CSV table of C-alpha atoms in Angstrom, one decimal:
chain,number,residue,atom,x,y,z
A,1,MET,CA,-145.7,264.0,42.1
A,2,LYS,CA,-144.8,267.0,44.1
A,3,ASN,CA,-145.7,269.9,41.7
A,4,PRO,CA,-147.7,270.4,38.5
A,5,ILE,CA,-144.6,271.2,36.5
A,6,THR,CA,-143.0,267.9,37.3
A,7,LYS,CA,-146.2,266.1,36.5
A,8,THR,CA,-146.6,267.9,33.2
A,9,ILE,CA,-143.0,267.1,32.2
A,10,PHE,CA,-143.5,263.4,33.1
A,11,PHE,CA,-146.8,263.3,31.1
A,12,LEU,CA,-145.2,264.9,28.0
A,13,PHE,CA,-142.2,262.5,28.2
A,14,LEU,CA,-144.5,259.5,28.2
A,15,ILE,CA,-146.4,260.8,25.2
A,16,ASN,CA,-143.2,261.0,23.3
A,17,PHE,CA,-142.1,257.6,24.6
A,18,ASN,CA,-145.4,256.1,23.3
A,19,ILE,CA,-144.8,257.6,19.8
A,20,PHE,CA,-141.5,255.7,19.7
A,21,ALA,CA,-143.3,252.5,20.9
A,22,GLY,CA,-146.0,252.9,18.2
A,23,GLN,CA,-148.7,252.8,20.9
A,24,ASN,CA,-151.3,254.9,22.4
A,25,PHE,CA,-150.7,256.2,25.9
A,26,THR,CA,-150.2,253.3,28.3
A,27,SER,CA,-148.0,252.1,31.1
A,28,PHE,CA,-144.8,250.2,30.3
A,29,PRO,CA,-144.7,251.2,26.6
A,30,SER,CA,-141.2,249.7,26.4
A,31,LEU,CA,-142.9,246.3,26.2
A,32,ASN,CA,-144.1,247.4,22.7
A,33,ILE,CA,-140.7,248.7,21.4
A,34,PRO,CA,-139.0,246.3,19.1
A,35,ALA,CA,-135.5,245.1,20.0
A,36,GLY,CA,-134.3,246.1,16.5
A,37,GLY,CA,-132.4,244.6,13.7
A,38,ARG,CA,-134.3,242.2,11.4
A,39,CYS,CA,-137.6,242.4,13.3
A,40,GLU,CA,-137.6,246.2,12.9
A,41,SER,CA,-136.7,245.9,9.2
A,42,LEU,CA,-139.7,243.6,8.5
A,43,GLY,CA,-142.1,246.1,10.0
A,44,THR,CA,-142.3,244.0,13.2
A,45,ALA,CA,-144.5,241.4,11.4
A,46,MET,CA,-142.8,238.6,13.3
A,47,THR,CA,-145.5,236.5,15.0
A,48,ALA,CA,-145.1,233.7,12.4
A,49,MET,CA,-141.3,233.9,11.9
A,50,CYS,CA,-139.6,230.7,13.0
A,51,ASP,CA,-135.9,231.4,12.5
A,52,ASP,CA,-135.0,234.5,14.5
A,53,PRO,CA,-134.2,235.1,18.2
A,54,SER,CA,-136.4,238.2,18.1
A,55,PHE,CA,-139.3,235.7,18.8
A,56,MET,CA,-139.1,236.6,22.5
A,57,ASP,CA,-141.1,239.8,21.8
A,58,TYR,CA,-143.6,238.2,19.5
A,59,ASN,CA,-144.3,234.5,19.7
A,60,PRO,CA,-142.8,232.4,22.6
A,61,ALA,CA,-143.6,229.1,20.7
A,62,VAL,CA,-140.7,229.6,18.3
A,63,SER,CA,-137.9,228.4,20.7
A,64,SER,CA,-138.9,224.8,20.2
A,65,ILE,CA,-138.3,224.9,16.4
A,66,LEU,CA,-135.2,227.0,16.0
A,67,LYS,CA,-132.6,225.1,14.1
A,68,GLU,CA,-129.6,226.2,16.2
A,69,THR,CA,-128.7,227.5,19.6
A,70,GLN,CA,-128.4,231.3,19.3
A,71,ALA,CA,-127.2,234.3,21.2
A,72,ALA,CA,-127.9,237.8,20.1
A,73,VAL,CA,-127.5,241.4,21.1
A,74,PHE,CA,-129.6,244.3,19.9
A,75,HIS,CA,-129.3,248.1,20.0
A,76,ASN,CA,-132.2,250.3,19.1
A,77,SER,CA,-131.7,254.1,19.2
A,78,GLN,CA,-134.3,256.8,18.9
A,79,ILE,CA,-132.7,259.7,17.1
A,80,SER,CA,-134.5,262.3,19.4
A,81,GLY,CA,-133.3,260.4,22.5
A,82,GLY,CA,-133.9,257.1,24.1
A,83,LEU,CA,-132.1,253.7,23.8
A,84,MET,CA,-133.2,250.1,23.9
A,85,GLU,CA,-130.5,247.5,24.7
A,86,THR,CA,-131.3,243.8,24.5
A,87,ILE,CA,-129.6,240.5,25.1
A,88,THR,CA,-131.2,237.2,24.1
A,89,GLY,CA,-130.2,233.6,24.3
A,90,THR,CA,-132.1,230.5,23.2
A,91,THR,CA,-131.5,226.8,22.8
A,92,ARG,CA,-133.4,223.6,22.0
A,93,PHE,CA,-133.4,220.0,23.2
A,94,ASN,CA,-135.2,218.0,20.5
A,95,ASN,CA,-138.8,219.3,20.7
A,96,PHE,CA,-138.3,221.3,23.8
A,97,GLY,CA,-137.1,224.9,23.6
A,98,THR,CA,-136.1,227.5,26.1
A,99,GLY,CA,-134.5,231.0,26.2
A,100,PHE,CA,-134.2,234.3,28.0
A,101,GLN,CA,-134.2,238.0,27.2
A,102,LEU,CA,-132.8,240.9,29.2
A,103,LYS,CA,-133.7,244.3,27.8
A,104,THR,CA,-133.7,247.9,29.1
A,105,PHE,CA,-134.9,251.2,27.8
A,106,PHE,CA,-133.6,254.5,29.2
A,107,SER,CA,-134.0,258.1,28.3
A,108,PRO,CA,-133.0,261.5,29.9
A,109,LEU,CA,-135.7,263.1,32.1
A,110,SER,CA,-135.3,266.6,33.4
A,111,ARG,CA,-137.0,268.3,36.3
A,112,TYR,CA,-138.1,272.0,36.1
A,113,ASN,CA,-139.2,274.3,38.9
A,114,LEU,CA,-142.2,276.6,38.8
A,115,SER,CA,-140.3,279.3,36.9
A,116,GLY,CA,-139.4,276.9,34.1
A,117,THR,CA,-135.8,276.6,35.0
A,118,LYS,CA,-134.2,273.1,34.9
A,119,ASN,CA,-132.9,272.2,38.3
A,120,SER,CA,-132.1,268.5,37.9
A,121,SER,CA,-131.6,265.7,35.4
A,122,SER,CA,-132.0,262.0,35.7
A,123,TYR,CA,-133.0,259.0,33.6
A,124,TYR,CA,-136.3,257.2,33.0
A,125,SER,CA,-135.7,253.5,32.5
A,126,GLU,CA,-137.6,250.3,32.1
A,127,THR,CA,-135.7,247.0,32.5
A,128,SER,CA,-137.3,243.6,32.0
A,129,LEU,CA,-136.2,239.9,32.2
A,130,ALA,CA,-138.1,237.2,30.4
A,131,ILE,CA,-137.8,233.4,30.7
A,132,ASN,CA,-139.2,231.3,27.9
A,133,THR,CA,-140.2,227.7,27.4
A,134,SER,CA,-142.0,225.9,24.6
A,135,TYR,CA,-142.7,222.4,23.1
A,136,ASN,CA,-143.4,221.2,19.6
A,137,PHE,CA,-146.1,218.6,19.8
A,138,PHE,CA,-146.7,215.8,17.2
A,139,SER,CA,-143.4,216.6,15.4
A,140,GLY,CA,-143.0,214.5,12.2
A,141,TYR,CA,-141.5,214.5,8.7
A,142,ASP,CA,-144.8,215.2,7.0
A,143,PHE,CA,-146.6,217.2,9.7
A,144,LYS,CA,-144.1,219.5,11.4
A,145,GLY,CA,-146.0,219.7,14.6
A,146,LEU,CA,-147.9,222.3,16.7
A,147,ALA,CA,-145.5,224.5,18.7
A,148,ALA,CA,-146.8,226.0,21.9
A,149,GLY,CA,-144.9,228.3,24.3
A,150,ILE,CA,-145.0,230.7,27.2
A,151,SER,CA,-142.7,233.5,28.3
A,152,LEU,CA,-142.9,235.0,31.8
A,153,ARG,CA,-141.6,238.5,32.2
A,154,SER,CA,-141.0,241.0,35.1
A,155,THR,CA,-140.3,244.6,34.3
A,156,TRP,CA,-139.1,247.4,36.6
A,157,ARG,CA,-139.9,251.0,35.8
A,158,ASN,CA,-137.4,253.3,37.4
A,159,MET,CA,-138.4,256.9,38.0
A,160,PRO,CA,-136.7,259.7,40.0
A,161,ASP,CA,-137.6,259.6,43.7
A,162,TYR,CA,-139.5,262.9,43.6
A,163,THR,CA,-142.2,261.3,41.3
A,164,ASP,CA,-143.1,258.2,43.2
A,165,SER,CA,-144.0,256.6,39.8
A,166,SER,CA,-141.7,253.6,39.9
A,167,ALA,CA,-143.5,250.4,39.2
A,168,LEU,CA,-143.1,246.6,38.9
A,169,ALA,CA,-144.9,244.6,36.2
A,170,PHE,CA,-145.5,240.9,35.9
A,171,THR,CA,-146.6,239.7,32.4
A,172,ALA,CA,-146.9,236.6,30.4
A,173,ASP,CA,-146.9,235.9,26.6
A,174,PHE,CA,-148.6,232.9,25.1
A,175,GLY,CA,-148.1,231.6,21.5
A,176,LEU,CA,-148.9,228.9,19.0
A,177,LEU,CA,-147.2,228.1,15.7
A,178,MET,CA,-147.8,225.7,12.8
A,179,ARG,CA,-145.8,225.1,9.6
A,180,PHE,CA,-146.8,223.7,6.3
A,181,ASN,CA,-145.7,223.4,2.7
A,182,PHE,CA,-148.0,225.4,0.3
A,183,PHE,CA,-147.3,225.6,-3.4
A,184,LYS,CA,-143.7,225.0,-2.8
A,185,GLU,CA,-141.6,225.0,-6.0
A,186,PHE,CA,-138.1,224.7,-4.5
A,187,THR,CA,-136.2,222.0,-2.6
A,188,SER,CA,-135.9,222.5,1.2
A,189,ASP,CA,-136.5,220.5,4.4
A,190,MET,CA,-138.1,223.6,5.9
A,191,PRO,CA,-141.8,224.3,5.3
A,192,ASN,CA,-142.4,227.5,3.2
A,193,LEU,CA,-145.6,228.6,5.1
A,194,SER,CA,-146.0,229.2,8.9
A,195,VAL,CA,-149.0,230.6,10.8
A,196,GLY,CA,-148.7,232.0,14.3
A,197,LEU,CA,-151.0,233.2,17.0
A,198,ALA,CA,-149.9,235.1,20.2
A,199,ALA,CA,-151.2,236.9,23.2
A,200,ASN,CA,-148.6,239.4,24.6
A,201,ASN,CA,-148.2,241.4,27.8
A,202,ILE,CA,-151.0,239.8,29.7
A,203,GLY,CA,-150.6,240.8,33.4
A,204,PHE,CA,-150.6,243.6,35.9
A,205,PHE,CA,-148.2,246.0,37.7
A,206,LEU,CA,-147.7,247.5,41.1
A,207,THR,CA,-147.0,251.1,41.7
A,208,GLY,CA,-147.1,253.6,44.6
A,209,PHE,CA,-144.2,252.1,46.6
A,210,LYS,CA,-144.0,255.2,48.8
A,211,SER,CA,-147.6,256.4,49.0
A,212,GLY,CA,-149.3,253.0,49.1
A,213,LEU,CA,-149.3,250.0,46.7
A,214,LYS,CA,-151.8,249.9,44.0
A,215,THR,CA,-152.5,247.3,41.3
A,216,GLU,CA,-153.0,248.4,37.7
A,217,THR,CA,-153.6,246.6,34.4
A,218,SER,CA,-153.1,249.4,31.8
A,219,LEU,CA,-150.4,247.4,29.9
A,220,PRO,CA,-149.8,247.2,26.1
A,221,SER,CA,-151.6,243.9,25.9
A,222,LYS,CA,-152.4,242.6,22.5
A,223,ILE,CA,-153.5,239.5,20.4
A,224,SER,CA,-151.7,238.9,17.1
A,225,ILE,CA,-152.0,236.5,14.2
A,226,GLY,CA,-149.3,236.3,11.6
A,227,LEU,CA,-148.4,234.6,8.4
A,228,SER,CA,-144.9,234.0,6.9
A,229,TYR,CA,-144.7,232.7,3.4
A,230,ARG,CA,-141.8,231.9,1.1
A,231,PRO,CA,-143.3,231.6,-2.5
A,232,ILE,CA,-139.8,231.2,-3.9
A,233,LYS,CA,-136.5,230.4,-2.2
A,234,LYS,CA,-135.2,234.0,-2.3
A,235,LEU,CA,-138.3,235.8,-1.3
A,236,LEU,CA,-140.0,236.0,2.2
A,237,VAL,CA,-143.4,237.7,2.8
A,238,ASN,CA,-144.7,238.4,6.3
A,239,LEU,CA,-148.2,239.7,7.2
A,240,GLU,CA,-149.6,240.4,10.6
A,241,PHE,CA,-152.8,241.6,12.3
A,242,ARG,CA,-152.8,242.9,15.8
A,243,GLN,CA,-155.6,243.8,18.2
A,244,PRO,CA,-154.7,245.7,21.4
A,245,VAL,CA,-156.7,244.5,24.4
A,246,ASN,CA,-157.8,246.7,27.3
A,247,LEU,CA,-157.8,244.3,30.2
A,248,LYS,CA,-160.0,246.6,32.3
A,249,ASN,CA,-162.7,247.0,29.7
A,250,ILE,CA,-162.5,245.1,26.4
A,251,LEU,CA,-164.9,247.5,24.8
A,252,LEU,CA,-162.4,250.3,25.3
A,253,SER,CA,-159.6,248.5,23.4
A,254,GLU,CA,-157.7,250.5,20.8
A,255,SER,CA,-158.1,250.1,17.1
A,256,PHE,CA,-156.3,247.2,15.3
A,257,ALA,CA,-152.9,247.4,13.7
A,258,VAL,CA,-151.5,245.8,10.5
A,259,ALA,CA,-147.9,245.1,9.7
A,260,ALA,CA,-146.1,243.7,6.6
A,261,GLY,CA,-142.6,242.9,5.6
A,262,LEU,CA,-140.6,241.6,2.7
A,263,GLU,CA,-137.2,240.0,2.6
A,264,PHE,CA,-135.2,239.3,-0.6
A,265,SER,CA,-132.0,237.1,-0.4
A,266,PHE,CA,-129.4,238.0,-3.0
A,267,THR,CA,-127.1,235.3,-1.8
A,268,ASP,CA,-127.0,232.8,1.1
A,269,PHE,CA,-125.2,235.4,3.2
A,270,PHE,CA,-126.8,238.8,2.2
A,271,ASP,CA,-130.4,240.0,2.1
A,272,VAL,CA,-132.4,243.2,2.3
A,273,GLU,CA,-135.7,243.8,4.1
A,274,GLY,CA,-138.5,246.4,4.0
A,275,GLY,CA,-141.6,246.8,6.2
A,276,ILE,CA,-144.6,248.9,7.1
A,277,LEU,CA,-146.7,249.2,10.2
A,278,PHE,CA,-150.1,250.9,10.4
A,279,GLN,CA,-151.1,251.7,14.0
A,280,ASP,CA,-152.9,254.4,15.9
A,281,GLY,CA,-153.3,256.6,12.8
A,282,LYS,CA,-149.5,256.5,12.3
A,283,THR,CA,-147.5,254.9,9.5
A,284,LYS,CA,-144.1,253.4,10.4
A,285,LEU,CA,-141.8,252.6,7.5
A,286,SER,CA,-138.6,250.5,7.9
A,287,THR,CA,-135.8,249.1,5.8
A,288,GLY,CA,-132.7,247.2,6.6
A,289,THR,CA,-130.1,244.6,5.6
A,290,GLN,CA,-128.7,241.4,7.0
A,291,PHE,CA,-125.4,239.7,6.2
A,292,SER,CA,-123.6,236.6,7.5
A,293,PHE,CA,-120.0,235.7,8.0
A,294,ARG,CA,-119.5,232.1,9.1
A,295,LYS,CA,-121.6,231.7,12.2
A,296,ILE,CA,-122.2,235.4,12.8
A,297,GLN,CA,-125.1,237.4,11.4
A,298,MET,CA,-125.2,241.2,11.4
A,299,SER,CA,-128.4,243.3,10.9
A,300,LEU,CA,-128.8,247.1,10.3
A,301,SER,CA,-132.2,248.8,10.1
A,302,TYR,CA,-133.8,252.2,9.9
A,303,ALA,CA,-137.4,253.1,10.8
A,304,CYS,CA,-139.4,256.3,10.6
A,305,THR,CA,-142.8,256.9,12.2
A,306,LEU,CA,-145.0,259.5,10.5
A,307,ASP,CA,-148.2,261.2,11.4
A,308,SER,CA,-149.7,264.6,10.7
A,309,THR,CA,-147.7,266.4,13.5
A,310,THR,CA,-144.6,264.3,14.3
A,311,GLN,CA,-141.8,262.3,12.9
A,312,GLU,CA,-139.8,259.8,14.9
A,313,HIS,CA,-136.7,258.1,13.5
A,314,SER,CA,-134.7,255.2,14.9
A,315,VAL,CA,-131.8,253.1,13.9
A,316,SER,CA,-130.9,249.7,15.2
A,317,LEU,CA,-128.1,247.1,15.1
A,318,ALA,CA,-128.2,243.4,15.9
A,319,ALA,CA,-125.5,240.7,16.1
A,320,LYS,CA,-126.4,237.0,16.3
A,321,ILE,CA,-124.2,234.0,16.6
A,322,ASN,CA,-125.2,230.4,15.8
A,323,LEU,CA,-123.7,228.0,18.4
A,324,GLY,CA,-124.6,224.7,16.8
A,325,ASP,CA,-127.6,222.4,16.6
A,326,LYS,CA,-126.5,219.6,19.0
A,327,GLY,CA,-125.8,217.3,16.1
A,328,ARG,CA,-129.4,217.3,14.8
A,329,ALA,CA,-128.4,218.1,11.2
A,330,GLN,CA,-125.8,215.2,11.1
A,331,ASN,CA,-128.5,212.9,12.6
A,332,ASP,CA,-130.9,213.9,9.9
A,333,GLU,CA,-128.4,213.2,7.2
A,334,GLN,CA,-127.8,209.7,8.6
A,335,VAL,CA,-131.6,209.1,8.7
A,336,LYS,CA,-131.9,210.0,5.1
A,337,LYS,CA,-129.0,207.8,4.2
A,338,LEU,CA,-130.5,204.8,5.9
A,339,TYR,CA,-133.8,205.4,4.2
A,340,ALA,CA,-132.2,205.6,0.7
A,341,GLU,CA,-130.2,202.4,1.4
A,342,GLY,CA,-133.5,200.7,2.2
A,343,ILE,CA,-135.1,202.0,-1.0
A,344,GLU,CA,-132.2,200.5,-3.0
A,345,LEU,CA,-132.7,197.1,-1.4
A,346,TYR,CA,-136.4,197.2,-1.7
A,347,ALA,CA,-136.1,197.9,-5.5
A,348,LYS,CA,-134.3,194.6,-6.0
A,349,GLY,CA,-137.6,192.9,-5.3
A,350,GLU,CA,-136.4,189.7,-3.5
A,351,LYS,CA,-137.8,188.8,-0.1
A,352,GLU,CA,-134.4,188.7,1.5
A,353,ASN,CA,-133.6,192.2,0.2
A,354,MET,CA,-137.0,193.4,1.4
A,355,LEU,CA,-136.3,192.2,4.9
A,356,LYS,CA,-132.9,194.0,4.8
A,357,ALA,CA,-134.7,197.1,3.6
A,358,ILE,CA,-137.1,196.9,6.6
A,359,GLU,CA,-134.1,196.7,8.9
A,360,LYS,CA,-132.7,199.8,7.4
A,361,TRP,CA,-136.0,201.7,7.7
A,362,GLU,CA,-136.4,200.5,11.3
A,363,GLU,CA,-133.0,201.9,12.1
A,364,ALA,CA,-133.8,205.2,10.4
A,365,LYS,CA,-137.1,205.4,12.3
A,366,LYS,CA,-135.4,204.8,15.6
A,367,LEU,CA,-132.6,207.3,14.9
A,368,SER,CA,-135.1,210.0,13.9
A,369,ALA,CA,-137.2,209.3,17.1
A,370,SER,CA,-134.1,209.9,19.2
A,371,THR,CA,-134.4,213.6,18.1
A,372,GLY,CA,-138.1,213.7,18.7
A,373,ILE,CA,-139.2,213.4,15.1
A,374,LYS,CA,-141.5,210.8,13.6
A,375,PHE,CA,-139.9,209.8,10.3
A,376,ASP,CA,-143.1,209.2,8.3
A,377,PRO,CA,-141.4,207.9,5.0
A,378,ALA,CA,-139.8,205.0,6.9
A,379,ILE,CA,-143.0,204.2,8.7
A,380,LYS,CA,-145.0,204.1,5.5
A,381,ALA,CA,-142.2,202.1,3.7
A,382,ILE,CA,-142.1,199.5,6.4
A,383,LYS,CA,-145.9,199.0,6.3
A,384,THR,CA,-145.8,198.7,2.5
A,385,ALA,CA,-142.9,196.2,2.5
A,386,LYS,CA,-144.6,194.0,5.2
A,387,GLU,CA,-147.9,194.0,3.3
A,388,LEU,CA,-146.1,193.0,0.1
A,389,ILE,CA,-144.2,190.2,1.8
A,390,SER,CA,-147.4,189.0,3.4
A,391,LEU,CA,-149.1,189.0,0.0
A,392,HIS,CA,-146.3,187.0,-1.6
A,393,GLN,CA,-146.6,184.4,1.2
A,394,GLN,CA,-150.3,184.1,0.6
A,395,ILE,CA,-149.8,183.6,-3.1
A,396,ILE,CA,-147.2,180.9,-2.5
A,397,SER,CA,-149.5,179.2,0.0
A,398,VAL,CA,-152.3,179.1,-2.5
A,399,GLU,CA,-150.0,177.8,-5.2
A,400,LYS,CA,-148.9,174.9,-2.9
A,401,GLN,CA,-152.5,174.0,-2.2
A,402,ASP,CA,-153.3,173.9,-5.9
């Protein structure tokens, strides 16, 4: 930087930027700013969430278990200045998921001369593109599988020419997710408990493009573990623990953060959320709502970060559209129908009907396997029916011998 005034303005700007990001002073704080919408409303406790395209900022394993292809746009506005704009798309092919995210943060940045007079204005911006891929291993009807994923991201920090502070970052996110049923008192094919583990923003960046390239690692890296639980059908509870990681010196890592969120669904198309985030001695409160119309979901959220000296407010909007599930729901219904028909035949008790039941279950098993899911009920039923037929044959054989 060419003079101390410019350097001071830049430093103060980044301090304010990090307050918005909910993070201590670090490079590329935009990597820690939520896209907005539902993730903001739930206090950003999203590592274990498995039904929202916001996963790109939290757990890259989620793309392999989303029900539908989704496209989403997000707008997050800091009231005191600064905007985050995000576009996300994700799709799934059986147990394989993939997606992308393009987001940019920009804020006005002014330059002052030695007398304190503003002599120019420009923008500070950080723009990133992330590509995601994931796979759900061992997917079945009883055990829903272990989802694992990775997102690769490049981020460009654009600064005015007079600062020589532009930089290019390369980072990776890694994630795992498992889903279970736990004290589930309502009917649903989806498990009511999920646990997620993620490592985010692991990488480095290059700076000094004019004065000489340098490599740095002072990124907002972190490890998160989250839990998402639905004790009743209309209530969702999210909890999350995060530990920032200093890649230069683990012992100098910042203190941990805790996030929590609640969502209550009044109807199938309208719900409200609330969240809280404790991080860096600050408390961030958030609230919002989400409503659906046909295949479109709209979200609105408000967040306020408080500490002893500052208050930062932000509002965000999100719009998501569901683009279909590639016929998976229809396939699942056909599988269940075949299984039920087999049960009816099996209940009649005759060998001929049992053999027909096995045919139905084999068809159900094969159809389910075509979407990458092991249909355990049919597998168990086939085994039971074959054992019973074998037992009957043994009894008949003994009777003939007698």
